Short mmCIF file of C-alpha atoms and ligand atoms in Angstrom, two decimals:
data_model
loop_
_atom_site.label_atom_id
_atom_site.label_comp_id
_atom_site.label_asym_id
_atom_site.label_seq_id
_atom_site.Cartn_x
_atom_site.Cartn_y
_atom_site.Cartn_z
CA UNK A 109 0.00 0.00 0.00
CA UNK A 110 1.13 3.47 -0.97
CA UNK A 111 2.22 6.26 2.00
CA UNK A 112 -1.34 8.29 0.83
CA UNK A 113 -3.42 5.33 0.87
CA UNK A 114 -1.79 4.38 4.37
CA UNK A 115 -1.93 7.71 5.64
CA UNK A 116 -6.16 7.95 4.66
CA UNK A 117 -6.74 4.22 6.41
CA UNK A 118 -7.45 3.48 9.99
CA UNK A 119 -8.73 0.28 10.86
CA UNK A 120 -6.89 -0.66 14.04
CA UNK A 121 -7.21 0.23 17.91
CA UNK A 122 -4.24 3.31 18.11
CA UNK A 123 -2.24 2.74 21.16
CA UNK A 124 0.62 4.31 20.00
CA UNK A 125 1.93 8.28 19.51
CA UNK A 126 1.45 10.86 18.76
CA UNK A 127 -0.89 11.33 21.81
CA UNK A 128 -3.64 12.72 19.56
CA UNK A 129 -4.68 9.17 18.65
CA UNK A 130 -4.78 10.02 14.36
CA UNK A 131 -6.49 13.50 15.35
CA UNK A 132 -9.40 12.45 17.66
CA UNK A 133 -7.48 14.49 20.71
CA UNK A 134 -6.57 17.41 18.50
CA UNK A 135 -7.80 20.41 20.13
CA UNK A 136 -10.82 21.99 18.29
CA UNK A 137 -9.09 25.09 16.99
CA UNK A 138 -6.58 22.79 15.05
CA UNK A 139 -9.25 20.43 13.78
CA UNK A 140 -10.86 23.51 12.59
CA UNK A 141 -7.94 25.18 10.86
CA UNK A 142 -7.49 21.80 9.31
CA UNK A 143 -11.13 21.63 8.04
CA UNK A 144 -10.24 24.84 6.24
CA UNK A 145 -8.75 25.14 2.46
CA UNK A 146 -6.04 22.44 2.37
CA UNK A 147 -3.06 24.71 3.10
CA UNK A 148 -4.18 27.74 3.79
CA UNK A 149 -2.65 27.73 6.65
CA UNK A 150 1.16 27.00 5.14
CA UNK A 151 2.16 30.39 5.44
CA UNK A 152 6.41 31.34 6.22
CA UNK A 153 7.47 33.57 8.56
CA UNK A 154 5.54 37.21 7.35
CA UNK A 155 5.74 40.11 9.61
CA UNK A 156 2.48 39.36 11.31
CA UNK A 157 2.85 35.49 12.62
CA UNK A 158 6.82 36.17 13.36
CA UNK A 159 8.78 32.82 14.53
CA UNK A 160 10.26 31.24 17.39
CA UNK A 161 13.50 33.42 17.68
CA UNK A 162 11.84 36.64 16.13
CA UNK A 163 11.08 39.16 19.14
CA UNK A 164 7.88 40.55 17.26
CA UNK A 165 4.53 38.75 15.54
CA UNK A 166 2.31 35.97 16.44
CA UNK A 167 4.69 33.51 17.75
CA UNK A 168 6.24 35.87 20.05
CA UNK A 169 3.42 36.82 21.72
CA UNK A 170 2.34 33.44 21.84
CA UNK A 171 5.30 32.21 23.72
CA UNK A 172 5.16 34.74 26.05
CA UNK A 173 1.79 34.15 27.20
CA UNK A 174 2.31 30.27 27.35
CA UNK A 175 6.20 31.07 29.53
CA UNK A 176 3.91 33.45 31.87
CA UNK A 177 0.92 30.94 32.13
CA UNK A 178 3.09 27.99 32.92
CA UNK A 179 5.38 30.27 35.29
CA UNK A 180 8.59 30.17 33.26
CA UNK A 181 10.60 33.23 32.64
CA UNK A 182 11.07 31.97 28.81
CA UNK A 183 9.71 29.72 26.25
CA UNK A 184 9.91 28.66 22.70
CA UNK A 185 8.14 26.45 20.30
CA UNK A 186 10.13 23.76 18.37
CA UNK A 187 9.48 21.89 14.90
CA UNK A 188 11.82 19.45 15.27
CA UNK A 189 10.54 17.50 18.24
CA UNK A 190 12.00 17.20 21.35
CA UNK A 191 15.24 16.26 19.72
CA UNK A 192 15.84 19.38 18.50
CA UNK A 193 14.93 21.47 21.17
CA UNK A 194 17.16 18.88 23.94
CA UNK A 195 20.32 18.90 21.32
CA UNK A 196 19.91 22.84 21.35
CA UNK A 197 19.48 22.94 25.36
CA UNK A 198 22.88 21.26 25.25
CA UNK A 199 24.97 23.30 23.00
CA UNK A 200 23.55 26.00 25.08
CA UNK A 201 24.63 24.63 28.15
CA UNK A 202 27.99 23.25 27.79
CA UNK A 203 31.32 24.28 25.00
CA UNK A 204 33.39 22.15 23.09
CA UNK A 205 35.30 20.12 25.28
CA UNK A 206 32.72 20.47 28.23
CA UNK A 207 31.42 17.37 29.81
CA UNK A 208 27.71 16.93 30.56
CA UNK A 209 26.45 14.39 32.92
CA UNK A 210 23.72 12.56 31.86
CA UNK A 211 22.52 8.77 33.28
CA UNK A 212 22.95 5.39 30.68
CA UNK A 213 19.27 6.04 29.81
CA UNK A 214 19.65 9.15 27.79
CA UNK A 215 17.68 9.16 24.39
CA UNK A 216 20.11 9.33 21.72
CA UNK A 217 19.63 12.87 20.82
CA UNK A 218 21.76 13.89 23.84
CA UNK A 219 24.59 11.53 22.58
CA UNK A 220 24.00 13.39 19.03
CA UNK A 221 23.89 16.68 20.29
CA UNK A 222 27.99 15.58 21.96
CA UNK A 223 28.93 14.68 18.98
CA UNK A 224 28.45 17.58 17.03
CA UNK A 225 28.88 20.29 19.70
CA UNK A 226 32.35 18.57 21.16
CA UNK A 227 30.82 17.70 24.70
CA UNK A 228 31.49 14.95 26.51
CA UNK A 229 28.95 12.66 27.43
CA UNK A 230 29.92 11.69 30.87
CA UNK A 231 27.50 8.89 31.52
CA UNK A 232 26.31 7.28 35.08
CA UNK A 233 24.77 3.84 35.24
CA UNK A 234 21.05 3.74 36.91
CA UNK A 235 19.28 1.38 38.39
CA UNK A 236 18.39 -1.83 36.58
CA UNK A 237 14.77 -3.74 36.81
CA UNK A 238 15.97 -6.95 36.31
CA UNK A 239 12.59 -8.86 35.80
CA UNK A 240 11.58 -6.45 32.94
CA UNK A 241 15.24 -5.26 31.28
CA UNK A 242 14.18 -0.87 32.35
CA UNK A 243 16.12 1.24 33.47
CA UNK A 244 14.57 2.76 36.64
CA UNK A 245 14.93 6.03 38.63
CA UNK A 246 17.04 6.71 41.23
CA UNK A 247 17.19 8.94 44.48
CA UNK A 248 19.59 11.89 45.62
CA UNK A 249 22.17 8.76 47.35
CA UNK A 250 22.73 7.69 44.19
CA UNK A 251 23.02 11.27 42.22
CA UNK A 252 25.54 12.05 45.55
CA UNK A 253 27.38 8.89 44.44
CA UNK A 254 27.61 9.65 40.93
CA UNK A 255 28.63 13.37 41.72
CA UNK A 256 31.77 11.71 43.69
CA UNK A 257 32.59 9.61 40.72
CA UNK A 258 32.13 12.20 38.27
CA UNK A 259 34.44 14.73 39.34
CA UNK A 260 37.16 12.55 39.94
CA UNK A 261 37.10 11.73 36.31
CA UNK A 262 36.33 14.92 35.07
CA UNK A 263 37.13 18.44 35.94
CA UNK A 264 34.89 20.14 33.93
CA UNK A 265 31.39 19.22 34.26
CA UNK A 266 28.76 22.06 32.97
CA UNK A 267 25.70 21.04 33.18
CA UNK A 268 23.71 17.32 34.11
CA UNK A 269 20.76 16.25 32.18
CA UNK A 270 17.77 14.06 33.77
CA UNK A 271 14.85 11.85 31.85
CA UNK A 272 11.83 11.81 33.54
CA UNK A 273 9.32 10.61 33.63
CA UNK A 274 10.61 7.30 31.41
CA UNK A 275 9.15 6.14 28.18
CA UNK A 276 7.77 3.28 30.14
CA UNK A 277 6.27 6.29 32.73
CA UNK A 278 8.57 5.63 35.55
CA UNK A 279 8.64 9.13 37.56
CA UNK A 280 11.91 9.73 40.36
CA UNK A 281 11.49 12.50 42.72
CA UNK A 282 12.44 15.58 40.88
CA UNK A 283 12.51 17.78 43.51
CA UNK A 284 15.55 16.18 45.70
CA UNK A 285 17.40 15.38 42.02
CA UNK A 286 16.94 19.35 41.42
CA UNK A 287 18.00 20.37 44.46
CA UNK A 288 20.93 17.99 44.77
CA UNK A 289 22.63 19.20 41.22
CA UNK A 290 21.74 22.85 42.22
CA UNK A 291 23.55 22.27 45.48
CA UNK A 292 26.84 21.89 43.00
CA UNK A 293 26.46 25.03 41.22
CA UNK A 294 25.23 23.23 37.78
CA UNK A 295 21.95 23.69 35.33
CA UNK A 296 20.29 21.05 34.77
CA UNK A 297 18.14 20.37 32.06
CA UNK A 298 15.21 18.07 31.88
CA UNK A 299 14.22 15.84 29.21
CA UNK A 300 10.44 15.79 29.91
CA UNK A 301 9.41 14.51 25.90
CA UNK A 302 7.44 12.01 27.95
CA UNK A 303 5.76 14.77 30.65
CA UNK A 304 4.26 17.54 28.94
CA UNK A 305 1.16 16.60 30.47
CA UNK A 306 2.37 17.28 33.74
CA UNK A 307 2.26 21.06 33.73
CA UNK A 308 -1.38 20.69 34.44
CA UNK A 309 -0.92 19.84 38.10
CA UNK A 310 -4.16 17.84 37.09
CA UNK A 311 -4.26 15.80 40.46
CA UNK A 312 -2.24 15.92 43.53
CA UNK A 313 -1.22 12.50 43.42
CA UNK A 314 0.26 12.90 39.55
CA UNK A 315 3.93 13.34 39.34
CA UNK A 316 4.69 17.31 38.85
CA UNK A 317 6.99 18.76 36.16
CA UNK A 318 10.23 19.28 36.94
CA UNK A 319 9.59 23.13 35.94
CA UNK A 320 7.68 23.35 39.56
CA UNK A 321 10.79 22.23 41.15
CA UNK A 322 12.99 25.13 39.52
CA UNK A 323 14.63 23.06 36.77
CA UNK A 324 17.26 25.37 34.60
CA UNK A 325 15.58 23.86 31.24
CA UNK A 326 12.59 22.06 30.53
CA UNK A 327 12.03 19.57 27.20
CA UNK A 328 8.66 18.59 26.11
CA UNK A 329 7.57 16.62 23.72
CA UNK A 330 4.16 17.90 22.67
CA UNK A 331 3.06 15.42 20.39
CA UNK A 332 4.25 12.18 22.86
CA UNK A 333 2.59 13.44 26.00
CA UNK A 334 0.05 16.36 24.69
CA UNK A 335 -2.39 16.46 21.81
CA UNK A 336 0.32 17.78 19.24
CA UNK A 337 1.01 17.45 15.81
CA UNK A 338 3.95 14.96 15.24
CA UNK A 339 7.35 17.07 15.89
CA UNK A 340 6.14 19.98 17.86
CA UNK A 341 7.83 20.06 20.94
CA UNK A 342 8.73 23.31 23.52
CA UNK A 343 11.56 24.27 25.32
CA UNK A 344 10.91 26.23 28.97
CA UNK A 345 13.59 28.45 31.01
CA UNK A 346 13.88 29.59 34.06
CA UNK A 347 16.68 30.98 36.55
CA UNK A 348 19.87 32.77 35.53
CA UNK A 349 21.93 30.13 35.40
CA UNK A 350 21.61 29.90 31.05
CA UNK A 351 22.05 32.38 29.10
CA UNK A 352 18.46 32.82 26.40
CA UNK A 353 21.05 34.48 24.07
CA UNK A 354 23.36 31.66 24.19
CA UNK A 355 19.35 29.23 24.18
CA UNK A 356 18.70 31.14 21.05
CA UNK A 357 21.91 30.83 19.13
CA UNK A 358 21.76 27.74 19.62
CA UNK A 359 18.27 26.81 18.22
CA UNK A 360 18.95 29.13 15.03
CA UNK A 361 21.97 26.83 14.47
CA UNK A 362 19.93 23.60 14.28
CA UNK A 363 16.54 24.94 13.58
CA UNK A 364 15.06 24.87 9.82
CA UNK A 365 15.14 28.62 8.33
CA UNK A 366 11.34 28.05 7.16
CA UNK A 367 9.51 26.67 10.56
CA UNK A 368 6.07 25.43 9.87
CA UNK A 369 3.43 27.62 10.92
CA UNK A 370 0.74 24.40 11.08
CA UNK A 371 3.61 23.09 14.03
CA UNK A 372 3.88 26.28 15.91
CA UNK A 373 0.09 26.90 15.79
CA UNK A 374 -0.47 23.07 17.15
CA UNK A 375 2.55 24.48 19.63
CA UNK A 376 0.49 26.85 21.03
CA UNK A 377 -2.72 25.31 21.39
CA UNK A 378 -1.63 22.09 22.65
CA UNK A 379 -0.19 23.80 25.36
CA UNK A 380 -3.04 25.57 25.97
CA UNK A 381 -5.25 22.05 26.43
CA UNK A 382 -2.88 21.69 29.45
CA UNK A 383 -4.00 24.96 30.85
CA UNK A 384 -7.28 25.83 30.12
CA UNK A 385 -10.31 24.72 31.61
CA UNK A 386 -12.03 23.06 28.36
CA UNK A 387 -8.78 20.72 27.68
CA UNK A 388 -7.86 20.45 31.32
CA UNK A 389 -11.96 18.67 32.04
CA UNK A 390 -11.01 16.38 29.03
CA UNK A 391 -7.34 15.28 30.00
CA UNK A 392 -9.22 14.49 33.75
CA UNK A 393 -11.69 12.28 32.09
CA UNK A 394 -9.15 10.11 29.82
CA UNK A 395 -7.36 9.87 33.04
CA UNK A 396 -9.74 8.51 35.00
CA UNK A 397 -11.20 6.23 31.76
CA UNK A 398 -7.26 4.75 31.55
CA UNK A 399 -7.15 3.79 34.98
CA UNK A 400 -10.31 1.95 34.38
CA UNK A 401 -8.46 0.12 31.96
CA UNK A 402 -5.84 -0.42 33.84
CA UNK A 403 -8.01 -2.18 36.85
CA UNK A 404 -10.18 -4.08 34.13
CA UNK A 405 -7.30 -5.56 33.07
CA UNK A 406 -5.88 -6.38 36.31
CA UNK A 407 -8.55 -7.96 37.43
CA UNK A 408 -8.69 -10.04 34.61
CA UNK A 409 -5.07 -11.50 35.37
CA UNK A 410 -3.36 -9.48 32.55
CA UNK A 411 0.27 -8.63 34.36
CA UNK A 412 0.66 -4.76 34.01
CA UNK A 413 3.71 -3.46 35.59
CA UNK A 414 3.45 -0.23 38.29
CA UNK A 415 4.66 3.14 36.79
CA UNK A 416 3.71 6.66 37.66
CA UNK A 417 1.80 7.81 34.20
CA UNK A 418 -2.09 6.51 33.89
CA UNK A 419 -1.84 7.18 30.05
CA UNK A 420 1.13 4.34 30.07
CA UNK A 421 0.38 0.67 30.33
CA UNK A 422 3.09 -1.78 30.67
CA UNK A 423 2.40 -5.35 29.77
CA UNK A 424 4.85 -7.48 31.44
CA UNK A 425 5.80 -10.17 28.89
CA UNK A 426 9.08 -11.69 30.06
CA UNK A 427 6.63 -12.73 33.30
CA UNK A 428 5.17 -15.47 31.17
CA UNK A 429 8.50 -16.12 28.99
CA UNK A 430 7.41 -13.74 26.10
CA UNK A 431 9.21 -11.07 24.17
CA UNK A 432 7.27 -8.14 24.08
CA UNK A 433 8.46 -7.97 20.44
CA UNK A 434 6.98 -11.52 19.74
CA UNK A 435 3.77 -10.15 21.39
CA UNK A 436 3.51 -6.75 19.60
CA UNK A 437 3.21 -8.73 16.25
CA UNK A 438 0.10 -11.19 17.83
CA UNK A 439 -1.42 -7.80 19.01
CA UNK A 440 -0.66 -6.18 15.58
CA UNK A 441 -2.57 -8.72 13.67
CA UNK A 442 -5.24 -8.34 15.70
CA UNK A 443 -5.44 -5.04 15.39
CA UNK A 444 -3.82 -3.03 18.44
CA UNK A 445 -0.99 -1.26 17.83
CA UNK A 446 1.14 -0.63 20.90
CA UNK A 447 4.11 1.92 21.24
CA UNK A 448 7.16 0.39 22.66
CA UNK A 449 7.90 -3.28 22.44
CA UNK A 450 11.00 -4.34 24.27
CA UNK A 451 12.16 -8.06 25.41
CA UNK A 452 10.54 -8.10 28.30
CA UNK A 453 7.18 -5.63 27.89
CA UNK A 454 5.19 -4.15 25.33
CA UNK A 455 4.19 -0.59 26.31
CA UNK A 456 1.02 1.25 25.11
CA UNK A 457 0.36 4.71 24.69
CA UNK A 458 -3.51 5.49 25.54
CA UNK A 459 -2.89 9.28 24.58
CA UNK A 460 -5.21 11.93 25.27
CA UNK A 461 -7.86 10.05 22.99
CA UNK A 462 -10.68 7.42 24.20
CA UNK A 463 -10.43 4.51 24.07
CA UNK A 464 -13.62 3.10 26.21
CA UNK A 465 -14.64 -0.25 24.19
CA UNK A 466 -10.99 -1.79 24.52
CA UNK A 467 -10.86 -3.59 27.99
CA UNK A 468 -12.32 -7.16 26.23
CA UNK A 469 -10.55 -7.32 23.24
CA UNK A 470 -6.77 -6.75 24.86
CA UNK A 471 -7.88 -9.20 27.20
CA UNK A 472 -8.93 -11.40 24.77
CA UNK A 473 -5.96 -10.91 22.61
CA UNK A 474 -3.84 -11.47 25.57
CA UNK A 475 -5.39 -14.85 26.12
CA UNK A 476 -5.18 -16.31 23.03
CA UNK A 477 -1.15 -15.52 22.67
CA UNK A 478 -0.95 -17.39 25.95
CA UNK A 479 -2.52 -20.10 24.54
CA UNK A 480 -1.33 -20.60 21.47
CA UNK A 481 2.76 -20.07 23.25
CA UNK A 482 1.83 -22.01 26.00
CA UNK A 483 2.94 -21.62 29.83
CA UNK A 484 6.41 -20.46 29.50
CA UNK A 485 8.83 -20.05 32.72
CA UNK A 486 9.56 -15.78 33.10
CA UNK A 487 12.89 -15.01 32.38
CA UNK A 488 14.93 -12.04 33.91
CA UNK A 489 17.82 -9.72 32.23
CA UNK A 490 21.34 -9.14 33.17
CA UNK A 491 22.55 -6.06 34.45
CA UNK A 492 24.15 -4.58 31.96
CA UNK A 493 27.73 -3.85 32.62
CA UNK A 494 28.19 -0.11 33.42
CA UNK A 495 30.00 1.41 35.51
CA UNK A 496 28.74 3.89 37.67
CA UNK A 497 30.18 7.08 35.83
CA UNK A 498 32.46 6.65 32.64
CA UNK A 499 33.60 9.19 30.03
CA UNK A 500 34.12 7.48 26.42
CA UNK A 501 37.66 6.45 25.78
CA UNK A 502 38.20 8.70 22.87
CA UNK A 503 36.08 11.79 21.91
CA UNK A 504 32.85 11.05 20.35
CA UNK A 505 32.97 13.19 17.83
CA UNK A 506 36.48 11.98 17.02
CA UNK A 507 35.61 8.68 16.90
CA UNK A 508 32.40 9.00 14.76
CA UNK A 509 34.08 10.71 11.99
CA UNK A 510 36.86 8.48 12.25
CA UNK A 511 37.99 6.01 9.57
CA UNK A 512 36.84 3.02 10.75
CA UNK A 513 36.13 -1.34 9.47
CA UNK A 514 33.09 -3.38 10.32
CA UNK A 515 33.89 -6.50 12.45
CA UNK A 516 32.47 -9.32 14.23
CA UNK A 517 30.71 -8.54 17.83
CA UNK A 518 32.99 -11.21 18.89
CA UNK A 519 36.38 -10.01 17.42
CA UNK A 520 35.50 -6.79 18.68
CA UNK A 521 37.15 -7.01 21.72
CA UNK A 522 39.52 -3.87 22.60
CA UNK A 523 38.58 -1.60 19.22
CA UNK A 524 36.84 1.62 19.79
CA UNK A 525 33.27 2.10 18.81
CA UNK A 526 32.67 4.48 15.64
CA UNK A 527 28.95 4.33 16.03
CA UNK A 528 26.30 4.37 18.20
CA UNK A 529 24.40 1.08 18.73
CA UNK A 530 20.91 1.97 19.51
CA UNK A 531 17.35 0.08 19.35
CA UNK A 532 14.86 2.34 18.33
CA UNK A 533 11.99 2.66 20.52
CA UNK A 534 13.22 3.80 22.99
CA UNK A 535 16.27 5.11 21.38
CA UNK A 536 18.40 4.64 24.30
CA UNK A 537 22.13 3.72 23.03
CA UNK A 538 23.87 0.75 24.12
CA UNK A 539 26.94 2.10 23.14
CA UNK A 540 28.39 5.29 21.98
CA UNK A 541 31.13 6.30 19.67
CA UNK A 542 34.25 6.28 21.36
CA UNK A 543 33.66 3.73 23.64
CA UNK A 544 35.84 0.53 24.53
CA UNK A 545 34.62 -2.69 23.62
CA UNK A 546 35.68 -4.22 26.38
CA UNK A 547 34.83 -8.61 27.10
CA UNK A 548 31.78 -7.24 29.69
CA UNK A 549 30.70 -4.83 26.77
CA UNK A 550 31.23 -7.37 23.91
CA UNK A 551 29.21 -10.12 26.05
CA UNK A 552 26.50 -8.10 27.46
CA UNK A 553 25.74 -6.82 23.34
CA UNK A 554 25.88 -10.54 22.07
CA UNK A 555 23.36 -11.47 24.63
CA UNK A 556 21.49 -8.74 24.03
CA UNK A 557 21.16 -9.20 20.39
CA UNK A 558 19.41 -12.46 21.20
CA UNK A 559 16.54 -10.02 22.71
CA UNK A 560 16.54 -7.43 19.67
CA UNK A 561 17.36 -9.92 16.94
CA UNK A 562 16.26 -7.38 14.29
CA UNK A 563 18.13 -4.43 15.68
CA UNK A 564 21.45 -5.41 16.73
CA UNK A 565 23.45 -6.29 13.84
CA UNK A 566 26.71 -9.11 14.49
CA UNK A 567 28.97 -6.47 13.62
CA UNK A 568 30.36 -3.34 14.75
CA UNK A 569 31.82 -0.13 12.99
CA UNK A 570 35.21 0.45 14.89
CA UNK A 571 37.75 2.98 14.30
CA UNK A 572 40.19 1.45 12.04
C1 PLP B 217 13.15 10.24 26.48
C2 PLP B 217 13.02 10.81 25.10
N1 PLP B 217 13.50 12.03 24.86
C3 PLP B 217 13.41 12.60 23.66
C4 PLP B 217 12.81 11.96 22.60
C5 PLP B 217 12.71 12.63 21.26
O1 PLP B 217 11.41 13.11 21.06
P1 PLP B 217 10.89 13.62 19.66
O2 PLP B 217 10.36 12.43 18.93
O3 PLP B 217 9.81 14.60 19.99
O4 PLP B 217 12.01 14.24 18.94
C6 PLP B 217 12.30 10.67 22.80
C7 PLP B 217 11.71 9.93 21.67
O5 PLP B 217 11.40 8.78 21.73
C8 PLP B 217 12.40 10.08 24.08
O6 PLP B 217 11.92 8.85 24.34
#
């Protein structure tokens, strides 16, 4: 089938991003600029609508008025998804030769944004869910722990990054994290792609944005955890610790010269859904309709892993000796398409649209895969072999653009990584150029290829 004819067809149960479940979350001003002439609404940057970095127009005012109603002293719209916005927080934050801190779960964006700015990605190991293969949150010990480590490898540390909440909707407590990195005289920026819906303080028992507890820089991803269009994401400051000049240069480096006024307008009034009454009602009621879900399906003996994010279900596969990759296919025949399958869970994305009449036939679906597999023993992962804080052997950036040979996972033993080895979802890299393959390294990826058998290849690029 053609990309068109795909695009105009939708015959399965969406439980995957964008949020806006193929436009039924949209907010109502967007569905109605859509409803108008078919592009009327692609218009460039003219005097009047302005753009992200121009101090005058539209946009400008826009961003203001979403900074001041979320409390921030600065905002601004992105088209490039959160990846832009986080790789433009970072070149911001830290010069060539700078390291940033920033734990084993970063997205790879992060690990991008070092290799083209010259930073060092000085990466500490977090803690490890064994039964499931996720990387978890941690508390302020282990931050302390890492700080000691950190700065006995490396002098000069500008800023540290954080992820939270997780893909999988794991939350940590921000607010000691904050306060612990503040308490060294860094910035920290937050990669919140995953917590955009946060900033509505909805209920008291929700995790809160990091923005409430005074992080530097805040990342959202507005179409992965608000009713955005596919690669709008926002970027929110606060403090004095980084320079908006230094913010700005940094996003006109990496940011397209022609931004797309459709994104910036689904910018603006996504954000607004998360603070106005209207879209603040709705996001209560798909709350309280996912945890619905969530207890239907519990009760019915489907095994859904805790998290902190209603909107996030976590089917625990590897409990009944299933790949969550094996297990997204049964689903996908059957017509539910999930977000994030992984070796040990398959994680779906209710977004901000209903999904009422589901309950039965995930049940169902569930059922017959553990039927037709049969009662399998659960099966746990290995820790994988980090160590608590370690700073790639050569430079990434070096090593990426580096000459380099492909060769055996097995004869790899001792060469230096020229690439990045990454599944994607989640996009979290299992190794990054310039690091030692060492035996640990070289085992842990073999084994691991076992689990992602179509996204971990039997060879390495190395530098030659
Ligand atoms: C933790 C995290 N940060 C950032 C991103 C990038 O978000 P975007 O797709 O909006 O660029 C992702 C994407 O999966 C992510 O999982």
């Amino acid at each position: 089938m053609g990309l068109l004819k795909l695009l105009s067809v939708n015959r399965s149960e969406n439980l995957f991003l964008p949020a806006h479940g193929r436009g039924n979350a949209l907010p109502c001003k967007i569905k109605k600029l859509l409803k108008l002439r078919p592009g009327i609404w692609d218009l460039p940057e003219l005097f009047e609508i302005g753009g992200p970095l121009i101090s005058e127009g539209a946009i400008a005012e826009s961003q203001k008025s979403s900074a001041y109603e979320v409390g921030v002293d600065r905002c601004w719209y992105g088209v490039n998804g959160a990846t832009g916005l986080l790789q433009s927080s970072l070149l911001a934050l830290a010069r060539p030769g700078q390291a940033v801190l920033m734990p084993r779960n970063i997205h790879k964006s992060c690990i991008q944004a070092c290799l083209f700015g010259g930073l060092i990605p000085l990466l500490f190991d977090v803690p490890y869910l064994t039964d499931r293969g996720h990387a978890s949150v941690f508390d302020k010990k282990w931050l302390q722990r890492v700080f000691k480590k950190a700065k006995e490898i490396e002098e000069d540390i500008a800023a540290v990054v954080l992820v939270n909440p997780t893909y999988q909707g794991y939350s940590a407590d921000m607010e000691s994290l904050i306060k612990e990195i503040h308490s060294h005289s860094l910035p920290v920026l937050v990669d919140e792609a995953h917590g955009a819906y946060l900033i509505s303080q909805i209920r008291p028992d929700l995790p809160r944005s990091a923005i409430s507890f005074g992080a530097d820089l805040v990342v959202h991803s507005l179409h992965k955890s608000a009713p955005g269009l596919v690669q709008s994401a926002v970027l929110w400051s606060q403090g004095d610790k980084v320079d908006p000049f230094k913010i700005e240069r940094s996003i006109e480096l990496l940011q397209t010269s022609s931004p797309s006024s459709l994104l910036l307008a689904s910018c603006e009034s996504s954000i607004k859904e998360l603070i106005e009454s209207k879209g603040l009602k709705r996001l209560k009621s798909r709350i309280e309709e996912a945890e619905l879900l969530k207890d239907f399906l519990i009760n019915k003996e489907v095994p859904l892993l805790k998290n902190s994010d209603p909107l996030r279900i976590i089917l625990h596969t590897s409990k009944f000796g299933l790949s969550g990759i094996e297990v997204d296919k049964r689903f996908i025949k059957k017509r539910i398409i999930g977000e994030l399958a992984e070796p040990g869970t398959l994680t779906f994305c209710l977004g901000l649209s209903s999904h009422k009449k589901i309950g039965k036939k995930f049940v169902r679906i569930w059922n017959e895969i553990l039927t037709n597999f049969g009662q399998q023993k659960s099966f746990f992962f290995k820790r994988p072999p980090f160590s608590i804080v370690s700073k790639p052997y050569k430079p990434c950036s070096y090593s990426w653009g580096s000459d380099f040979e492909k060769v055996n996972l097995q004869e790899s033993i001792g060469r230096i990584s020229a690439e990045m080895v990454c599944p994607y979802p989640p996009g979290i890299p299992f190794l990054i150029p310039g690091e030692i393959l060492d035996q640990a390294r070289v085992d842990w990826l073999i084994e691991q290829k076992c689990f992602w058998p179509e996204q971990i290849s039997d060879f390495v690029r190395v530098i030659s």
